[in-house]
C-alpha positions as a printed NumPy array, in Angstrom:
array([[ -0.032,   0.147,   0.083],
       [  1.408,   3.381,  -0.978],
       [ -0.273,   6.241,   1.185],
       [  0.52 ,  10.127,   1.187],
       [ -0.137,  12.596,   3.711],
       [ -2.498,  15.543,   2.496],
       [ -3.922,  17.552,   4.901],
       [ -3.773,  18.666,   8.545],
       [ -5.856,  21.015,  11.179],
       [ -6.365,  21.559,  14.774],
       [ -9.578,  19.672,  16.123],
       [-11.224,  20.979,  19.53 ],
       [-12.961,  17.946,  21.124],
       [-15.191,  16.872,  23.624],
       [-11.953,  14.902,  25.252],
       [ -9.392,  17.905,  24.377],
       [ -7.545,  19.505,  21.775],
       [ -5.906,  17.233,  18.984],
       [ -4.399,  18.084,  15.424],
       [ -6.073,  15.635,  12.813],
       [ -4.032,  14.714,   9.912],
       [ -5.234,  12.693,   6.86 ],
       [ -3.758,  10.456,   4.657],
       [ -4.946,   9.083,   1.302],
       [ -3.897,   6.107,  -1.026],
       [ -3.569,   7.889,  -4.506],
       [ -4.878,   4.714,  -6.367],
       [ -8.351,   4.023,  -4.331],
       [ -8.783,   7.192,  -2.787],
       [ -8.903,   5.6  ,   0.464],
       [ -8.415,   7.767,   3.194],
       [ -6.879,   7.283,   6.723],
       [ -6.909,   9.715,   9.676],
       [ -3.986,  10.241,  12.303],
       [ -5.312,  12.176,  15.674],
       [ -2.584,  13.306,  17.483],
       [ -1.295,  15.584,  20.37 ],
       [  1.664,  17.111,  21.538],
       [  3.981,  15.725,  18.466],
       [  5.393,  19.131,  17.576],
       [  8.985,  18.444,  17.817],
       [ 10.824,  14.673,  17.598],
       [  9.131,  12.678,  20.618],
       [ 12.292,  11.516,  23.045],
       [ 10.006,   9.253,  25.024],
       [  7.753,   6.384,  23.807],
       [  4.715,   7.44 ,  22.513],
       [  0.833,   6.225,  23.287],
       [ -0.389,   4.944,  20.293],
       [ -3.548,   3.624,  19.159],
       [ -4.6  ,   1.428,  16.136],
       [ -8.197,   2.044,  15.658],
       [-10.325,   0.357,  12.727],
       [-13.075,   2.227,  11.876],
       [-16.446,   1.045,  13.376],
       [-19.416,   3.277,  12.652],
       [-22.01 ,   1.481,  14.747],
       [-19.891,   1.693,  17.625],
       [-17.982,   5.005,  17.199],
       [-20.46 ,   6.969,  15.992],
       [-23.764,   5.12 ,  16.961],
       [-22.313,   4.237,  20.568],
       [-23.561,   0.497,  19.66 ],
       [-23.517,  -1.934,  22.721],
       [-22.73 ,  -4.973,  20.367],
       [-18.47 ,  -4.48 ,  20.653],
       [-16.701,  -2.147,  22.87 ],
       [-15.133,   0.016,  19.996],
       [-16.492,   3.209,  21.01 ],
       [-15.408,   3.554,  24.409],
       [-11.815,   2.268,  23.148],
       [-11.562,   4.973,  20.874],
       [-12.663,   7.361,  23.491],
       [-10.849,   6.591,  26.535],
       [ -7.972,   6.307,  24.495],
       [ -8.226,  10.177,  23.549],
       [ -9.488,  10.722,  26.976],
       [ -5.647,   8.852,  28.033],
       [ -3.464,  10.85 ,  25.426],
       [ -5.111,  14.077,  26.587],
       [ -4.071,  13.759,  29.98 ],
       [ -0.673,  12.377,  28.886],
       [  0.007,  15.452,  26.856],
       [  1.051,  13.166,  24.149],
       [  0.113,  10.538,  21.743],
       [ -1.497,   9.399,  18.582],
       [ -4.337,   7.251,  17.3  ],
       [ -4.205,   5.763,  13.586],
       [ -7.983,   5.75 ,  12.776],
       [ -7.786,   3.153,   9.932],
       [-10.715,   2.935,   7.413],
       [-11.312,  -0.754,   7.877],
       [-14.885,  -1.229,   8.835],
       [-15.86 ,  -4.331,  10.296],
       [-12.241,  -6.036,  10.758],
       [-11.987,  -4.868,   6.835],
       [-15.12 ,  -6.383,   5.215],
       [-17.034,  -3.325,   4.926],
       [-20.162,  -1.768,   6.327],
       [-22.465,  -3.774,   4.35 ],
       [-21.14 ,  -6.863,   5.047],
       [-20.577,  -6.007,   8.749],
       [-24.026,  -5.569,   9.114],
       [-24.873,  -8.976,   7.29 ],
       [-22.701, -10.805,   9.767],
       [-24.742,  -8.779,  12.41 ],
       [-28.039, -10.555,  11.287],
       [-25.98 , -13.889,  11.381],
       [-25.008, -13.081,  14.847],
       [-28.263, -12.329,  15.946],
       [-29.272, -16.304,  14.986],
       [-26.518, -17.318,  17.681],
       [-23.324, -17.492,  15.745],
       [-20.314, -15.585,  17.009],
       [-18.102, -13.306,  14.911],
       [-15.91 , -15.166,  13.62 ],
       [-18.302, -17.749,  12.283],
       [-20.409, -15.177,  10.722],
       [-17.568, -13.754,   8.6  ],
       [-16.718, -17.244,   7.554],
       [-20.779, -18.326,   6.517],
       [-20.288, -15.323,   4.16 ],
       [-17.194, -16.586,   2.817],
       [-14.976, -13.63 ,   4.44 ],
       [-12.138, -13.942,   6.688],
       [-12.527, -13.589,  10.156],
       [-10.27 , -10.428,  10.028],
       [ -9.084,  -8.788,   6.796],
       [ -7.692,  -6.156,   8.112],
       [ -3.926,  -4.519,   7.176],
       [ -1.736,  -2.387,   8.795],
       [  0.863,  -1.923,   6.465],
       [ -0.01 ,   1.932,   6.162],
       [  0.951,   2.296,   9.316],
       [  4.782,   3.077,   9.167],
       [  4.079,   5.744,   6.855],
       [  1.454,   7.65 ,   9.026],
       [  4.021,   6.969,  12.446],
       [  6.913,   8.478,   9.992],
       [  4.975,  11.637,   9.041],
       [  4.063,  11.955,  12.929],
       [  7.984,  11.41 ,  13.611],
       [  7.056,   8.449,  16.079],
       [  9.893,   5.663,  16.291],
       [  8.92 ,   4.205,  19.744],
       [  5.213,   3.291,  20.731],
       [  3.859,   2.364,  23.8  ],
       [  0.912,   0.804,  22.251],
       [ -2.673,   0.431,  23.369],
       [ -4.158,  -2.305,  22.556],
       [ -5.447,  -5.802,  23.539],
       [ -4.528,  -7.606,  19.858],
       [ -1.29 ,  -9.187,  19.628],
       [ -1.556,  -8.844,  15.819],
       [ -1.018,  -5.2  ,  15.858],
       [  2.533,  -5.391,  17.951],
       [  3.244,  -8.211,  15.306],
       [  2.835,  -5.721,  12.729],
       [  4.163,  -2.29 ,  13.76 ],
       [  7.109,  -4.667,  14.59 ],
       [  7.514,  -6.418,  11.454],
       [  7.463,  -2.779,   9.859],
       [ 10.689,  -1.899,  11.839],
       [  8.365,   0.019,  14.746],
       [  9.999,  -0.136,  18.215],
       [  6.97 ,  -1.133,  20.257],
       [  8.53 ,  -0.827,  23.874],
       [  5.356,  -1.685,  25.852],
       [  1.427,  -2.482,  25.649],
       [ -1.076,  -0.752,  27.382],
       [ -4.088,  -3.18 ,  27.88 ],
       [ -7.574,  -1.346,  27.225],
       [-10.296,  -3.034,  28.938],
       [-13.286,  -0.712,  28.945],
       [-17.016,  -1.079,  27.7  ],
       [-17.818,  -4.241,  28.705],
       [-21.482,  -4.604,  28.874],
       [-24.149,  -7.841,  29.125],
       [-24.631,  -7.243,  25.184],
       [-21.115,  -7.779,  24.388],
       [-19.672, -10.181,  26.51 ],
       [-20.125, -13.267,  24.092],
       [-18.365, -10.884,  21.51 ],
       [-15.221, -10.098,  23.994],
       [-15.042, -13.905,  24.796],
       [-14.824, -14.634,  20.996],
       [-12.175, -12.153,  20.696],
       [-10.203, -13.903,  23.704],
       [-10.663, -17.394,  22.977],
       [-10.623, -17.446,  18.674],
       [ -8.611, -14.421,  17.751],
       [ -5.916, -14.353,  20.631],
       [ -6.929, -10.942,  22.108],
       [ -4.898, -10.169,  25.68 ],
       [ -7.533, -10.417,  28.317],
       [ -7.712, -11.235,  31.676],
       [-10.223, -14.415,  33.062],
       [-11.337, -11.669,  35.45 ],
       [-12.412,  -9.231,  33.003],
       [-15.091, -11.367,  32.11 ]])
């Protein structure tokens, strides 16, 4: 994937003041976003970073079927409190299968299938996301070392393979509720997401 930095602006939010930067794939027009704070100069310490894949239902509509919205907003609060950090907001709805297929998968989940099997029944991968754009985005932000806010070991692996120094993992256990408990257990048991048993 080849993406290019195209624009940046200040962005005041309910969770603090940030800078928003847009990156675009010139071949597809696909746009990814970096939301950052306190990175005007080359950071000398590892930077708080979250890789967050777009989730319209969770991020915008406060869906209780997932923990995406609380993860995003909690990370914004963490970065604002620290005074420095970045969120790479990747346009990979539904773990990369797109919004339409995500809603089709939701319908199968309503019938009792978990998130993995719902995707497979649609002849789609359980997780179709990619992270090769992250190194370009982090380079633009002058970030060399990260404290990665994640429960997903694949994100740690992806950044490490791109030469990014992941010095620490910050767990993020927020947004749990009775309606997404099975979803989170599936992430833990079938997708190797790092939760503690006490979390459930």
